[in-house]
Each structure stands twice: as C-alpha cells, then as structure tokens.
mmCIF file of C-alpha atoms and ligand atoms in Angstrom:
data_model
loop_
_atom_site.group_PDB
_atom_site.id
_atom_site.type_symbol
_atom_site.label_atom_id
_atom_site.label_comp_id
_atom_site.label_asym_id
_atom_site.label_seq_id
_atom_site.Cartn_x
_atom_site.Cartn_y
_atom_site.Cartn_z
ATOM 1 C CA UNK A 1 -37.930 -41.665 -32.939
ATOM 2 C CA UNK A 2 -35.144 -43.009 -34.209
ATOM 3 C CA UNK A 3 -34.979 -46.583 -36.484
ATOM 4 C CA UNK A 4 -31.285 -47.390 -35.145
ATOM 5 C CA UNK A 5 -31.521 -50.855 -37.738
ATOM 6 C CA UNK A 6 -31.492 -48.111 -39.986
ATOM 7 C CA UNK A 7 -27.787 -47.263 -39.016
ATOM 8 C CA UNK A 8 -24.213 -48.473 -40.323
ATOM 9 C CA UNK A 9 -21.305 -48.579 -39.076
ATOM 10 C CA UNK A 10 -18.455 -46.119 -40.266
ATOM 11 C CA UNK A 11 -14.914 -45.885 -40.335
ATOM 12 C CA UNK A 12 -13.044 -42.545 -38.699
ATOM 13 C CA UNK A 13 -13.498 -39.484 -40.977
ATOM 14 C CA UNK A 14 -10.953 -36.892 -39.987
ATOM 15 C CA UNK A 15 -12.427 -33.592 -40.092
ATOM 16 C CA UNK A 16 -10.967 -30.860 -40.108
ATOM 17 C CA UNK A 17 -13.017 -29.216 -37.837
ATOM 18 C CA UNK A 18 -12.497 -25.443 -37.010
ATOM 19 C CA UNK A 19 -11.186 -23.710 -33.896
ATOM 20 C CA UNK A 20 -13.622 -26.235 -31.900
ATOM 21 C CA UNK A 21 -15.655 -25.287 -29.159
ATOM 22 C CA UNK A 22 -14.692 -26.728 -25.596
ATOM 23 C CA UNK A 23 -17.467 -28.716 -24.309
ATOM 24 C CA UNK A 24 -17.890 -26.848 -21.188
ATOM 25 C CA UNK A 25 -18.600 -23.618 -23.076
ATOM 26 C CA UNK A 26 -21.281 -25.792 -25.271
ATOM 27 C CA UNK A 27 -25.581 -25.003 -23.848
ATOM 28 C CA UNK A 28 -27.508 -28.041 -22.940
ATOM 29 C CA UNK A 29 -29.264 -28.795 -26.227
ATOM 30 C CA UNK A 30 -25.758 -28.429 -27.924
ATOM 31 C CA UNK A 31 -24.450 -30.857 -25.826
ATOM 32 C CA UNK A 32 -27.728 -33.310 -26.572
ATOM 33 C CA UNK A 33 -26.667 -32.525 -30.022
ATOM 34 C CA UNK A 34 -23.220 -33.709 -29.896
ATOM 35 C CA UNK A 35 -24.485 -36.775 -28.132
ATOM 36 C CA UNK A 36 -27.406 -37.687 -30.526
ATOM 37 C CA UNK A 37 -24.314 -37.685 -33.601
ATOM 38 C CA UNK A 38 -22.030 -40.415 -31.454
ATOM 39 C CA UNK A 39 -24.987 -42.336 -31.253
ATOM 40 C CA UNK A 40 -26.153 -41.727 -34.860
ATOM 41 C CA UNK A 41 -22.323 -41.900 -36.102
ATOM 42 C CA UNK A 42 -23.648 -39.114 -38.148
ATOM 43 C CA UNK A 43 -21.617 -35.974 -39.069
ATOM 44 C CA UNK A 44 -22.582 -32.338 -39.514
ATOM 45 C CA UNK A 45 -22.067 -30.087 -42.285
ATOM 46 C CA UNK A 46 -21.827 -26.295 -42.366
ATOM 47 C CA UNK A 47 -22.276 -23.515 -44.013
ATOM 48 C CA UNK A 48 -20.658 -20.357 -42.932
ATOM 49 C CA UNK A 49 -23.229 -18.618 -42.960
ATOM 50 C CA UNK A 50 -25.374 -20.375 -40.306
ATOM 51 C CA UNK A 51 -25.629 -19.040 -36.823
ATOM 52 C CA UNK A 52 -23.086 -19.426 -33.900
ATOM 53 C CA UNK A 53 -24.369 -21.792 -32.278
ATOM 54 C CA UNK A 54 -25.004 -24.692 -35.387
ATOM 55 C CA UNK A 55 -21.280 -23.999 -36.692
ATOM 56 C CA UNK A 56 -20.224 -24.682 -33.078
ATOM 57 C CA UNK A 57 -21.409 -28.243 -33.098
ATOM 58 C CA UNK A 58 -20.511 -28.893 -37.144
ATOM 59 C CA UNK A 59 -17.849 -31.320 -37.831
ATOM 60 C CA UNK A 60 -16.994 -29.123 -40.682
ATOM 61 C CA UNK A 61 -17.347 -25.536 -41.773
ATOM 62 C CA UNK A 62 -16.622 -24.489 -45.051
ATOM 63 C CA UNK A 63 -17.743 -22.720 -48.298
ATOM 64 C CA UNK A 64 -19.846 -24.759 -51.035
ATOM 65 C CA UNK A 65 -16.220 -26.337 -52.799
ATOM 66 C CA UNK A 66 -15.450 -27.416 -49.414
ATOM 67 C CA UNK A 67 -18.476 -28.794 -48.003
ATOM 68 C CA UNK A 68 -18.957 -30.659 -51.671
ATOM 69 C CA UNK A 69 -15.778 -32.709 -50.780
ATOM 70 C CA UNK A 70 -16.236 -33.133 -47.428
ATOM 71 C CA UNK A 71 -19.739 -34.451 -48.583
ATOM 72 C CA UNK A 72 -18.028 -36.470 -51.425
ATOM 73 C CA UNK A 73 -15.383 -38.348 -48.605
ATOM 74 C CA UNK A 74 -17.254 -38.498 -45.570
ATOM 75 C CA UNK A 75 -17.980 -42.233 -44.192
ATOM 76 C CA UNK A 76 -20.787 -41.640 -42.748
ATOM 77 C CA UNK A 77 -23.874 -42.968 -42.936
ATOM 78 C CA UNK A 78 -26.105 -40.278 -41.329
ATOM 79 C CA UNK A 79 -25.215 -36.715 -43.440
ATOM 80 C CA UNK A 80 -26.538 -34.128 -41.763
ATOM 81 C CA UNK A 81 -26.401 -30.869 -43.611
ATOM 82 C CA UNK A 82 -26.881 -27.472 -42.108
ATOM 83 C CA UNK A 83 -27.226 -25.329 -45.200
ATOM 84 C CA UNK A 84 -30.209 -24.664 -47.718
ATOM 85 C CA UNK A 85 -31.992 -27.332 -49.387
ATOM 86 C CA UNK A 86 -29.387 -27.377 -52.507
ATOM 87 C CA UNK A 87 -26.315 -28.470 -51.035
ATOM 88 C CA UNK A 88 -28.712 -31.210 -48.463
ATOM 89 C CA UNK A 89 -29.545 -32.237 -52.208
ATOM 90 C CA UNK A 90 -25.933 -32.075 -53.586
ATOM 91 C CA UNK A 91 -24.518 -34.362 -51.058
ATOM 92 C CA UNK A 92 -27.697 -36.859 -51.744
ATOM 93 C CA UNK A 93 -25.927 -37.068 -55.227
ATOM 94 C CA UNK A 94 -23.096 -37.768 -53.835
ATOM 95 C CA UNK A 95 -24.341 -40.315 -51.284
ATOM 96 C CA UNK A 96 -27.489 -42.117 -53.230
ATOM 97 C CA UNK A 97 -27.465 -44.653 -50.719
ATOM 98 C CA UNK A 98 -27.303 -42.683 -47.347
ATOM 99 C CA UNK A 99 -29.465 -40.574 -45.296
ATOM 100 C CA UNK A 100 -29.456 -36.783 -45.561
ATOM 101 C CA UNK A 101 -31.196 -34.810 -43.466
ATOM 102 C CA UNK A 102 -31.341 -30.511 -42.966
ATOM 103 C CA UNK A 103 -32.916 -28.929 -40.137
ATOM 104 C CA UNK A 104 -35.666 -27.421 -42.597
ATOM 105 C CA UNK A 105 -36.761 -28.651 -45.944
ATOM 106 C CA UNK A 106 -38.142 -25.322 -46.921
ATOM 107 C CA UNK A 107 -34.441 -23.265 -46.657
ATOM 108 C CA UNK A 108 -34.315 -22.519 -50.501
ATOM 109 C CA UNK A 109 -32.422 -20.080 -52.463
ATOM 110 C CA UNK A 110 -33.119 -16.967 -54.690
ATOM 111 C CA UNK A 111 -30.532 -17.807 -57.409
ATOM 112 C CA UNK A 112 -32.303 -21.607 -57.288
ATOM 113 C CA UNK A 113 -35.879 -20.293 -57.358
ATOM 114 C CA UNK A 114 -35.014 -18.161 -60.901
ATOM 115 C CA UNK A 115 -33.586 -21.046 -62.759
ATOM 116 C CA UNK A 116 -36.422 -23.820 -63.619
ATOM 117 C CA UNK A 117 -35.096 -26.734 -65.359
ATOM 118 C CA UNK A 118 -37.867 -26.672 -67.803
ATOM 119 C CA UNK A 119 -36.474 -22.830 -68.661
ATOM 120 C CA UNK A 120 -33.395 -24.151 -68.733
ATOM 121 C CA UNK A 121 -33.919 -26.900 -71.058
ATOM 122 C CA UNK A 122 -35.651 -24.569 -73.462
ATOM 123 C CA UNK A 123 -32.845 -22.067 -73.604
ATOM 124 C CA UNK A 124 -30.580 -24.981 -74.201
ATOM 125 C CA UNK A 125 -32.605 -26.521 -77.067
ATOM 126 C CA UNK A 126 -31.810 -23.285 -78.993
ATOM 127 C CA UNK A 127 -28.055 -24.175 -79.429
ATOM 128 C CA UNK A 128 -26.634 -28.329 -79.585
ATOM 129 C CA UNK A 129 -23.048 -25.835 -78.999
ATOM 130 C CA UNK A 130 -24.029 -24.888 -75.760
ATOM 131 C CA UNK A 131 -21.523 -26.266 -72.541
ATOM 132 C CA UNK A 132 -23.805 -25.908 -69.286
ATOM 133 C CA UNK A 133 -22.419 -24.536 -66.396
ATOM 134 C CA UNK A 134 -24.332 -24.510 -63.425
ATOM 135 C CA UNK A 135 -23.031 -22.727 -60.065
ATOM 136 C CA UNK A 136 -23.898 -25.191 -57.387
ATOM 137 C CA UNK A 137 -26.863 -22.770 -56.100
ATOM 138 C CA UNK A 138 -29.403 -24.608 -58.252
ATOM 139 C CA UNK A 139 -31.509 -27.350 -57.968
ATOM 140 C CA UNK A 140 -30.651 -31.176 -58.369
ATOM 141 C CA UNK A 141 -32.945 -30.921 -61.719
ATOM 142 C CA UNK A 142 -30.743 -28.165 -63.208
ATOM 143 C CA UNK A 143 -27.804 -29.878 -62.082
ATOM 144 C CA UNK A 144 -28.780 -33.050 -64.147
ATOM 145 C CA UNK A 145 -29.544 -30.541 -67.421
ATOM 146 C CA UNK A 146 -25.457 -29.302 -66.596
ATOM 147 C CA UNK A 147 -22.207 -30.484 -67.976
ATOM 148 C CA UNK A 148 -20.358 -29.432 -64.880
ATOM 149 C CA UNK A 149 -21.008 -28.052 -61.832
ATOM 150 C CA UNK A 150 -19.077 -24.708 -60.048
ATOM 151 C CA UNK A 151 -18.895 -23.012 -56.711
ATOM 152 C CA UNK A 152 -17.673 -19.425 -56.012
ATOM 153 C CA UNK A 153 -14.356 -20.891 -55.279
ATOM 154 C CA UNK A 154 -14.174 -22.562 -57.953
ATOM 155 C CA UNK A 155 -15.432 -21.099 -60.795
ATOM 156 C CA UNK A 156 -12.532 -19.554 -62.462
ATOM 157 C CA UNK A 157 -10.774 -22.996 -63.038
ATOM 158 C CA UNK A 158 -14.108 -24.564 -63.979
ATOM 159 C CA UNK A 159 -14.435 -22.383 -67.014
ATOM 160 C CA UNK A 160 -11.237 -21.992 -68.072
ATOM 161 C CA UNK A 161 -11.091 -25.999 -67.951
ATOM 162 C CA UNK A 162 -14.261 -25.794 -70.310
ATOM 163 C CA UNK A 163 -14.327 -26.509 -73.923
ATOM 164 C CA UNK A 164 -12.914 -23.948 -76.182
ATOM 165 C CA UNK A 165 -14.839 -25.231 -79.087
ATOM 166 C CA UNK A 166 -18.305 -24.769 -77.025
ATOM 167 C CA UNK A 167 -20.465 -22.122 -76.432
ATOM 168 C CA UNK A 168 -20.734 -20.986 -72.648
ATOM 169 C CA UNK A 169 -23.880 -21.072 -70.774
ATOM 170 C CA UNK A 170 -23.247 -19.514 -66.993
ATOM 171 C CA UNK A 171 -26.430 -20.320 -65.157
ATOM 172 C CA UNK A 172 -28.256 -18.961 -62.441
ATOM 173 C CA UNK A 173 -26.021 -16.683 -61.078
ATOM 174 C CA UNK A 174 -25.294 -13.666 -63.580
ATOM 175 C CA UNK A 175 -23.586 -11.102 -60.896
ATOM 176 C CA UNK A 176 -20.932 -14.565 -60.034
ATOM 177 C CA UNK A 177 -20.729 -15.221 -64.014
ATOM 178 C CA UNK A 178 -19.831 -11.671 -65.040
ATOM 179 C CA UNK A 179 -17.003 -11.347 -62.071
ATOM 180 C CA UNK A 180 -15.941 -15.183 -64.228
ATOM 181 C CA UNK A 181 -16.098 -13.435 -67.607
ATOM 182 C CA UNK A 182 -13.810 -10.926 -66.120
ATOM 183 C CA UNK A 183 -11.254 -13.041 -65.129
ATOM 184 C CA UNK A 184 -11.230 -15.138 -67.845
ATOM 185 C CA UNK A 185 -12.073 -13.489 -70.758
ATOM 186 C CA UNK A 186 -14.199 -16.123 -71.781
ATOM 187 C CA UNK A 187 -17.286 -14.879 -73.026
ATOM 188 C CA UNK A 188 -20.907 -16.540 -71.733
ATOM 189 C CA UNK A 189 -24.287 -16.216 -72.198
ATOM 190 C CA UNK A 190 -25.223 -15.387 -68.743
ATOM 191 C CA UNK A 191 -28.612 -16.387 -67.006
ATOM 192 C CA UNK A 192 -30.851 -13.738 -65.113
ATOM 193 C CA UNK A 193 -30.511 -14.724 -61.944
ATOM 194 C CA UNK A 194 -29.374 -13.085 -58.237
ATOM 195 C CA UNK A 195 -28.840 -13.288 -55.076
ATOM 196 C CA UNK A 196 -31.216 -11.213 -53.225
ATOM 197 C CA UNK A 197 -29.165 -10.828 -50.347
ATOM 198 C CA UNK A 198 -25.910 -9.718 -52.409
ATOM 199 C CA UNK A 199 -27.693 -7.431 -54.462
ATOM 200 C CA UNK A 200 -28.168 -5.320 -51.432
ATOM 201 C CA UNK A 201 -25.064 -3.521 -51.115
ATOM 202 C CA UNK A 202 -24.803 -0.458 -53.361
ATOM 203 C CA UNK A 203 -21.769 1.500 -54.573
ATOM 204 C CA UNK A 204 -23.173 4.270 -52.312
ATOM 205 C CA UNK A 205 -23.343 2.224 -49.329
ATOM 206 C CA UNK A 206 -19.876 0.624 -49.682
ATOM 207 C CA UNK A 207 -18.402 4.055 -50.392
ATOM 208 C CA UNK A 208 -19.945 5.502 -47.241
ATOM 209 C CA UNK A 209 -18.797 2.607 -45.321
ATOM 210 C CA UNK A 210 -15.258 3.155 -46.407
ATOM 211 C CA UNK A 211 -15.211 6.642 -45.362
ATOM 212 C CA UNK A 212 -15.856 5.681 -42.267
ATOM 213 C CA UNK A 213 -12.431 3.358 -42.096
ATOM 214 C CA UNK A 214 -9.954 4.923 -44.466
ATOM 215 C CA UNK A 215 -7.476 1.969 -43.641
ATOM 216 C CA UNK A 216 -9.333 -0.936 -43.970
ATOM 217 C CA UNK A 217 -9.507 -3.188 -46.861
ATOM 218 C CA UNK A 218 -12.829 -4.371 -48.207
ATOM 219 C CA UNK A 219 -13.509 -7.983 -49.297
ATOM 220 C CA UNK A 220 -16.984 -8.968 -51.496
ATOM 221 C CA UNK A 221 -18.248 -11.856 -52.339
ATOM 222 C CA UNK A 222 -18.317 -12.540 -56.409
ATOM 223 C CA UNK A 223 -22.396 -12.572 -56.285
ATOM 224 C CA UNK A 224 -22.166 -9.227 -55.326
ATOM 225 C CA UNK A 225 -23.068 -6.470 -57.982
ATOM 226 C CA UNK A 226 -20.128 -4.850 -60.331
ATOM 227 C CA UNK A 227 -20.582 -1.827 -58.784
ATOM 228 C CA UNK A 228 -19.869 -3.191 -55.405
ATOM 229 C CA UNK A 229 -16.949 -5.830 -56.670
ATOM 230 C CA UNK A 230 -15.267 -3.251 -58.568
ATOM 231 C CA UNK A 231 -14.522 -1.286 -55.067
ATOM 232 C CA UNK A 232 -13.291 -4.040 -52.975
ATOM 233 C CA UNK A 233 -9.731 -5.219 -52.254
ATOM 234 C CA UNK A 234 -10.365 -8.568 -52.541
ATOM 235 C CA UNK A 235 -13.431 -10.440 -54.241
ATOM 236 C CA UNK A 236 -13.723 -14.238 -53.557
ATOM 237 C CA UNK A 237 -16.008 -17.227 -51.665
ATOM 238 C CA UNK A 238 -16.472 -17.061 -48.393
ATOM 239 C CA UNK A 239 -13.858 -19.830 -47.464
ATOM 240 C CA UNK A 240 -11.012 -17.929 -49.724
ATOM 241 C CA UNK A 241 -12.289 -14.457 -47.599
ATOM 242 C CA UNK A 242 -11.154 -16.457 -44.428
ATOM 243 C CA UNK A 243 -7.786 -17.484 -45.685
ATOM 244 C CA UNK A 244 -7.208 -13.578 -47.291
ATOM 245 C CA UNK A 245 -8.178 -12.363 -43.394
ATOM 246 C CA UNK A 246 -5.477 -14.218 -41.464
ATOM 247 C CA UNK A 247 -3.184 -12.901 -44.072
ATOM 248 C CA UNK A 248 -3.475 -9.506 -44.160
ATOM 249 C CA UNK A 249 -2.206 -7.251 -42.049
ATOM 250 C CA UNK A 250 -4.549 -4.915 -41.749
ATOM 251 C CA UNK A 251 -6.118 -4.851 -38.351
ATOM 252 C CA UNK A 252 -9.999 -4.207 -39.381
ATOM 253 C CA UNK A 253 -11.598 -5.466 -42.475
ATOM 254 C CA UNK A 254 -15.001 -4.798 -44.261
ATOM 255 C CA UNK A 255 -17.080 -7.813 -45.100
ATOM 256 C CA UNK A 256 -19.025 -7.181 -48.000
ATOM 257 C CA UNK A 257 -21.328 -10.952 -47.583
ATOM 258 C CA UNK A 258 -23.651 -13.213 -45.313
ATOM 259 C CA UNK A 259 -23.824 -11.715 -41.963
ATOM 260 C CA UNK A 260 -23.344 -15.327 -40.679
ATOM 261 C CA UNK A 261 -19.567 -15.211 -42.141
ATOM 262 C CA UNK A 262 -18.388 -12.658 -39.424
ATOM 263 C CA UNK A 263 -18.965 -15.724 -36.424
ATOM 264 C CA UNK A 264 -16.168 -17.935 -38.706
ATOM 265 C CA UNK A 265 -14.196 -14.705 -38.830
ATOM 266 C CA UNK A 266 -14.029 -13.910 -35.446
ATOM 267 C CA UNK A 267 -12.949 -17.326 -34.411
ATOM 268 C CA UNK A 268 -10.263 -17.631 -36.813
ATOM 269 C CA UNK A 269 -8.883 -14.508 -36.094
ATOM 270 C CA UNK A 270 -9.534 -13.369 -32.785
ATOM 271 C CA UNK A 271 -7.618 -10.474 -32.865
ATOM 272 C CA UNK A 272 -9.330 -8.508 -36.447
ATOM 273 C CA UNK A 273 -12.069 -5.891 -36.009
ATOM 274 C CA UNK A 274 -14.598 -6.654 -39.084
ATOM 275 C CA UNK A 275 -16.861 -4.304 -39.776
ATOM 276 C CA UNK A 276 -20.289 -6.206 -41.486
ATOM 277 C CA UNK A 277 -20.334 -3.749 -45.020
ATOM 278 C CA UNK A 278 -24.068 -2.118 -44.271
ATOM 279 C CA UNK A 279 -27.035 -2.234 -46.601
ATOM 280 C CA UNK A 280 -29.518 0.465 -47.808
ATOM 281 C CA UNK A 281 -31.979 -1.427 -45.792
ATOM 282 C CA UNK A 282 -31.874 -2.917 -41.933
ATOM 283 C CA UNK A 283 -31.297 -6.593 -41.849
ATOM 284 C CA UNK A 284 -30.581 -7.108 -45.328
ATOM 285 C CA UNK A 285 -27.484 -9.169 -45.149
ATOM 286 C CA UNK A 286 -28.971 -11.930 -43.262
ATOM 287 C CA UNK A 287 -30.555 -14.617 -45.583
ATOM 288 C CA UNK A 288 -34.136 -15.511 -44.929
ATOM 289 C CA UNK A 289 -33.288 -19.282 -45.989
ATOM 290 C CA UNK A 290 -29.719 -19.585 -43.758
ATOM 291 C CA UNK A 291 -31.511 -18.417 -40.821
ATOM 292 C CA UNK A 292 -34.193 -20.874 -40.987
ATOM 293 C CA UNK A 293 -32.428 -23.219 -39.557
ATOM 294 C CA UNK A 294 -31.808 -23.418 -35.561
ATOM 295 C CA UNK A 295 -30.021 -25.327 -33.003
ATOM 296 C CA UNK A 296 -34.004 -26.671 -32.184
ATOM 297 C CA UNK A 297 -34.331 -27.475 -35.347
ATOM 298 C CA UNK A 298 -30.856 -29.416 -36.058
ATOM 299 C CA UNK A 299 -31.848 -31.338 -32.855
ATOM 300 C CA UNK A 300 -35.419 -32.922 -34.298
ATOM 301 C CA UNK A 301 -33.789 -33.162 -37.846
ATOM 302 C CA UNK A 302 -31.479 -35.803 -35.808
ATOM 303 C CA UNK A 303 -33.895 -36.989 -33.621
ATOM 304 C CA UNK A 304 -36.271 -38.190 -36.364
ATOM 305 C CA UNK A 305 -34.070 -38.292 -38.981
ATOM 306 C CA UNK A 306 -36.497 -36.042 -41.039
ATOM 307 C CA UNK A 307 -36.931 -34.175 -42.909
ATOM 308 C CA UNK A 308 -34.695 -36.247 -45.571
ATOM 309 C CA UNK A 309 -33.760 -35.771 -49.029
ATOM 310 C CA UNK A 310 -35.465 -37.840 -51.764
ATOM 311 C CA UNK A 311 -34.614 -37.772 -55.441
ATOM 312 C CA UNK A 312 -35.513 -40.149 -58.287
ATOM 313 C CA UNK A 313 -32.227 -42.207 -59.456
ATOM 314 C CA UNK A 314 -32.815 -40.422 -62.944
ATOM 315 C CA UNK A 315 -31.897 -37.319 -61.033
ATOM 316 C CA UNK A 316 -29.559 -38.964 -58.740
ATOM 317 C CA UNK A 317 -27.659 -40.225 -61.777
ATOM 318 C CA UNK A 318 -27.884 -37.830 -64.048
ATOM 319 C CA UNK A 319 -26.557 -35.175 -61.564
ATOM 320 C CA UNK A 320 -23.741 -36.991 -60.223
ATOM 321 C CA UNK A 321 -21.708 -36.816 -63.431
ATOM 322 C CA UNK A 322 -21.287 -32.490 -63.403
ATOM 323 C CA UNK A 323 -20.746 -32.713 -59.681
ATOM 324 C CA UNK A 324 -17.946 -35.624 -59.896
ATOM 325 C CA UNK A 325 -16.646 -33.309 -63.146
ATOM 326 C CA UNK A 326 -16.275 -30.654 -60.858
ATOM 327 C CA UNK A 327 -14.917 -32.293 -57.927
ATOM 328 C CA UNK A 328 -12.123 -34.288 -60.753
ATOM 329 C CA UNK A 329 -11.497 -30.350 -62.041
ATOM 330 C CA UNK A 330 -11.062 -28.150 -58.702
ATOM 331 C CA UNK A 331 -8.486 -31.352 -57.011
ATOM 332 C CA UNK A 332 -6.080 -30.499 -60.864
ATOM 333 C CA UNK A 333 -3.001 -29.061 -59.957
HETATM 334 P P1 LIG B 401 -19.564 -19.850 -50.890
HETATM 335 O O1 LIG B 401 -19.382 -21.100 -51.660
HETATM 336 O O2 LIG B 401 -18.566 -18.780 -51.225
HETATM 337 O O3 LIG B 401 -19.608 -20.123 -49.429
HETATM 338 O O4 LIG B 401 -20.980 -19.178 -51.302
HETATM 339 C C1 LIG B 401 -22.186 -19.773 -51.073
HETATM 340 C C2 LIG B 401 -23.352 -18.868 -51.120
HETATM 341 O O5 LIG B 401 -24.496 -19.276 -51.143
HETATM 342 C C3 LIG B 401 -23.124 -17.461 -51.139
HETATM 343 O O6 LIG B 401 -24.357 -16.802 -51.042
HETATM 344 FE FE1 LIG B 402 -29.033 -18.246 -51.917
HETATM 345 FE FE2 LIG B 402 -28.130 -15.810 -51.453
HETATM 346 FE FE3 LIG B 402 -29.094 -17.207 -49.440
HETATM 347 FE FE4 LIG B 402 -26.714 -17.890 -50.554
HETATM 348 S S1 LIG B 402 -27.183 -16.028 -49.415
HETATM 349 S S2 LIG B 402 -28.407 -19.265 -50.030
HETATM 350 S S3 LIG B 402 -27.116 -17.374 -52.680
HETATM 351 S S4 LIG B 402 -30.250 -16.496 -51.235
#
C-alpha cells in the first residue's frame, strides 16, 4: 500500500479540465479513484485516446503538446499518466524528482519500437551536419540522442524554427515527417517508421466512406498515409481536430484517427454526428497499447504507486534539454 511519508505537499494547479463529469454520474471505482488522488494530491493525465471512463476522472485531456506542458507546470508530486509508456517517461524528464506512475508499464508504441537509439546513433555518426528531430513517440534514449523534441501539433513550427545551415533528420515517424516536408518545404531525411494503427486507413476505404456522406468533411491525423491525408479536409493532432470540430459547421464529420478520440468529441460537441473513418480490417483503429490501460488498472497504479518510471540521470539529463527546446519553441509567438 501506499508510503504516504513518501508524499509532498502541493500548491493548487488549475487545470483545465474538460466538460467534467458530475460526480453522481461517476461508477464506484471512479469515485474510489477520485478519492485515492485528494489523498495522494496526485493529478491525472490523459490521452485522448484512452477509454471513457479514464478521461472522465483525468484532470487533463489533451494531445501530446498539451499534456507535455501540463506535465512541465503541474505541482504535483504524484504524476499519474494515462497514456503509453513514452509520454509516463516524458513527464519523468520533466519531473526527475517526482513520482510517475501509468496504469501499465508494458503500453508501448509502434513508431517507438522501430527507432533504437543504438540505430539511431549510427545513422547519425554518418553526418556531424545532421539536426535531430525526434517526434515525441520515441523513447527517453532517443530523446537524449535529439536536438529537439516535436509533437503532431507542433511540428511545423519545430522545423521551421530549426537550423537552416543543418541537415534535417525527422525520426521515427516518416508518414508525420513527410505531411512536415510538405508544409514546409524543408527537405529531411526521414526515418522508417509508422504507426500501425494509422497506416490502416486506405485511399479506398476513405473514398468509400465518403460516398457514404457526401456532405461531411473529413479530418486525418498527420501519421496517417499520403494517400489518406491528401483526401481529407483538414489534417492535424488530435487536440487541433477538436478545436476544427466546434468550428465547423458542418453537422457530421469523419474522423480519420484513434477510435478513443470520438469520446472527447462527443463531449465537446454534443450536438455533431462523427462518423469513426473505417478500416480494411475490424478493430483496426483501436491501439493495442491505449487500450491496455483500464479504470482497474489506473486504480492499483494509485494504490501502490507502481508501476513507476525509472531512468538513469544521464538519460534524465540528457533528454530534458530537446524537450525544454521544444516546450521554449511551441510557447514563441
Ligand atoms: P497527438 O499528439 O495528436 O494526440 O498524437 C499522439 C499519437 O500518438 C497519435 O497516434
Ligand atoms: Fe503509437 Fe500509434 Fe498507438 Fe499512438 S496510436 S501510441 S502512435 S501505436
């Protein structure tokens, strides 16, 4: 059980939390959950892609960029984050001397798995001209080999802030870094690496699924192929995909991303129809890793304040400095 020596005191964060559930509509073990973070003074990060039921107790909800700074200003000493195992590790960085716990140390990522440091390095010892960008789906190893650090929602500023004198290295994410190229004009050596969930939609299936609702706009996520991006209305993270929602006027919309995204949707506008874009293949829009995590799960992760993440302060160090560059970059005017 709990150590409660282990636990500071903190001041009042003010979170911006969401379209919050009322208690009464809350389940039992959400409720314990709520309780368990009073006691803990702990606060709960996001994704918006987990299920219902963990957004519904979050403090915050948000997209990588957003959950970075949240992670970056919070007070707390108990960080507990509801995402896969990079972004537990990228608020460690950001909190060396807190606690930071996820609901299941073994919620990876695709894009992370496909970039080793050690490959990285190697790469990188081929040119002293490279400029390292890492999208924050990689692990805290990579992140220490990276000059600066960038997020979906981000991206576009990050590399436009880059060097012009330096050669660009875009890793893991080479569907994201190609929609960047595009936008900037900036040319990059790209890394070989996907999303396995994003790669699912097909030109085919997104043209068949507009068809079906001539009127409605369609809006992709950037790790989504070319073939899919170059169909949709509007292409951009999933926080950005919230904001272009309340704004349009169309009264359905096709969601080209993480089935988990369509729960934030809903809530923040009640009134839009959207239409999950489908994939070749049953069930491929959930991610394996997101939906690791449960409500049960968030519960014990509290409860015993494990599973936590460790790094060595080499790492811890090291990666701060790309993160903090791209926290300095994204809050330019
Ligand atoms: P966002 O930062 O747009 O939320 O993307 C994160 C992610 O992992 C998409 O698969
Ligand atoms: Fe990684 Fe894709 Fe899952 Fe996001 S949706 S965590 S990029 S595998």
């Amino acid at each position: 059980m709990i150590d409660l020596t282990e636990i500071q005191p903190r001041g009042v964060d003010r979170f911006e939390t969401r379209r919050p559930v009322p208690p009464a509509k809350l389940d039992a073990l959400s409720k314990e959950i709520l309780a368990l973070k009073k006691k803990l003074n702990a606060v709960i990060l996001a994704h918006n892609y987990q299920v219902p039921e963990i957004q519904d107790v979050a403090d915050f909800v948000g997209d990588s960029l957003g959950l970075s700074q949240q992670a970056a200003r919070t007070s707390a000493y108990i960080i507990v984050f509801c995402w896969v195992h990079f972004m537990a590790e990228t608020a460690k960085i950001l909190n060396p001397g807190k606690i930071v716990v996820l609901p299941d140390k073994d919620a990876g990522c695709s894009l992370e798995e496909s970039c080793p440091a050690p490959k990285l390095k190697a790469l990188q010892d081929t040119s002293p001209n490279f400029w390292t960008i890492a999208y924050i789906n990689c692990s805290a190893e990579v992140k220490a080999l990276s000059d600066v650090i960038c997020t979906s929602g981000n991206a576009v500023k990050i590399v436009n802030a880059a060097p012009k004198d330096r050669d660009l290295l875009f890793v893991p994410d080479e569907n994201l870094g190609a929609w960047v190229m595009e936008k900037t004009g900036r040319p990059m050596t790209l890394w070989r690496g996907n999303c396995y969930v994003h790669v699912e939609w097909t030109h085919a299936s997104i043209v068949r699924i507009r068809s079906q609702h001539p009127g409605a706009p369609l809006v992709a996520h950037p790790e989504c192929t070319r073939a899919v991006r170059m169909l949709a209305d509007e292409v951009c993270s999933t926080e950005k995909m919230v904001g272009y929602c309340r704004q349009s006027p169309a009264q359905a919309i096709i969601i080209a991303t993480e089935a988990g995204m369509l729960h934030r949707l809903k809530k923040e506008c009640p009134d839009k129809e959207f239409i999950p874009a489908p994939t070749d293949n049953c069930r491929c829009n959930e991610c394996r890793f997101m939906k690791l995590n449960t409500l049960e799960k968030l519960y014990d992760c509290m409860a015993n304040l494990a599973p936590r993440v460790e790094l060595s302060e080499a790492t811890l160090e090291r990666a701060r400095l790309p993160i903090e560059r791209m926290l300095e970059i994204s809050a330019r005017p």
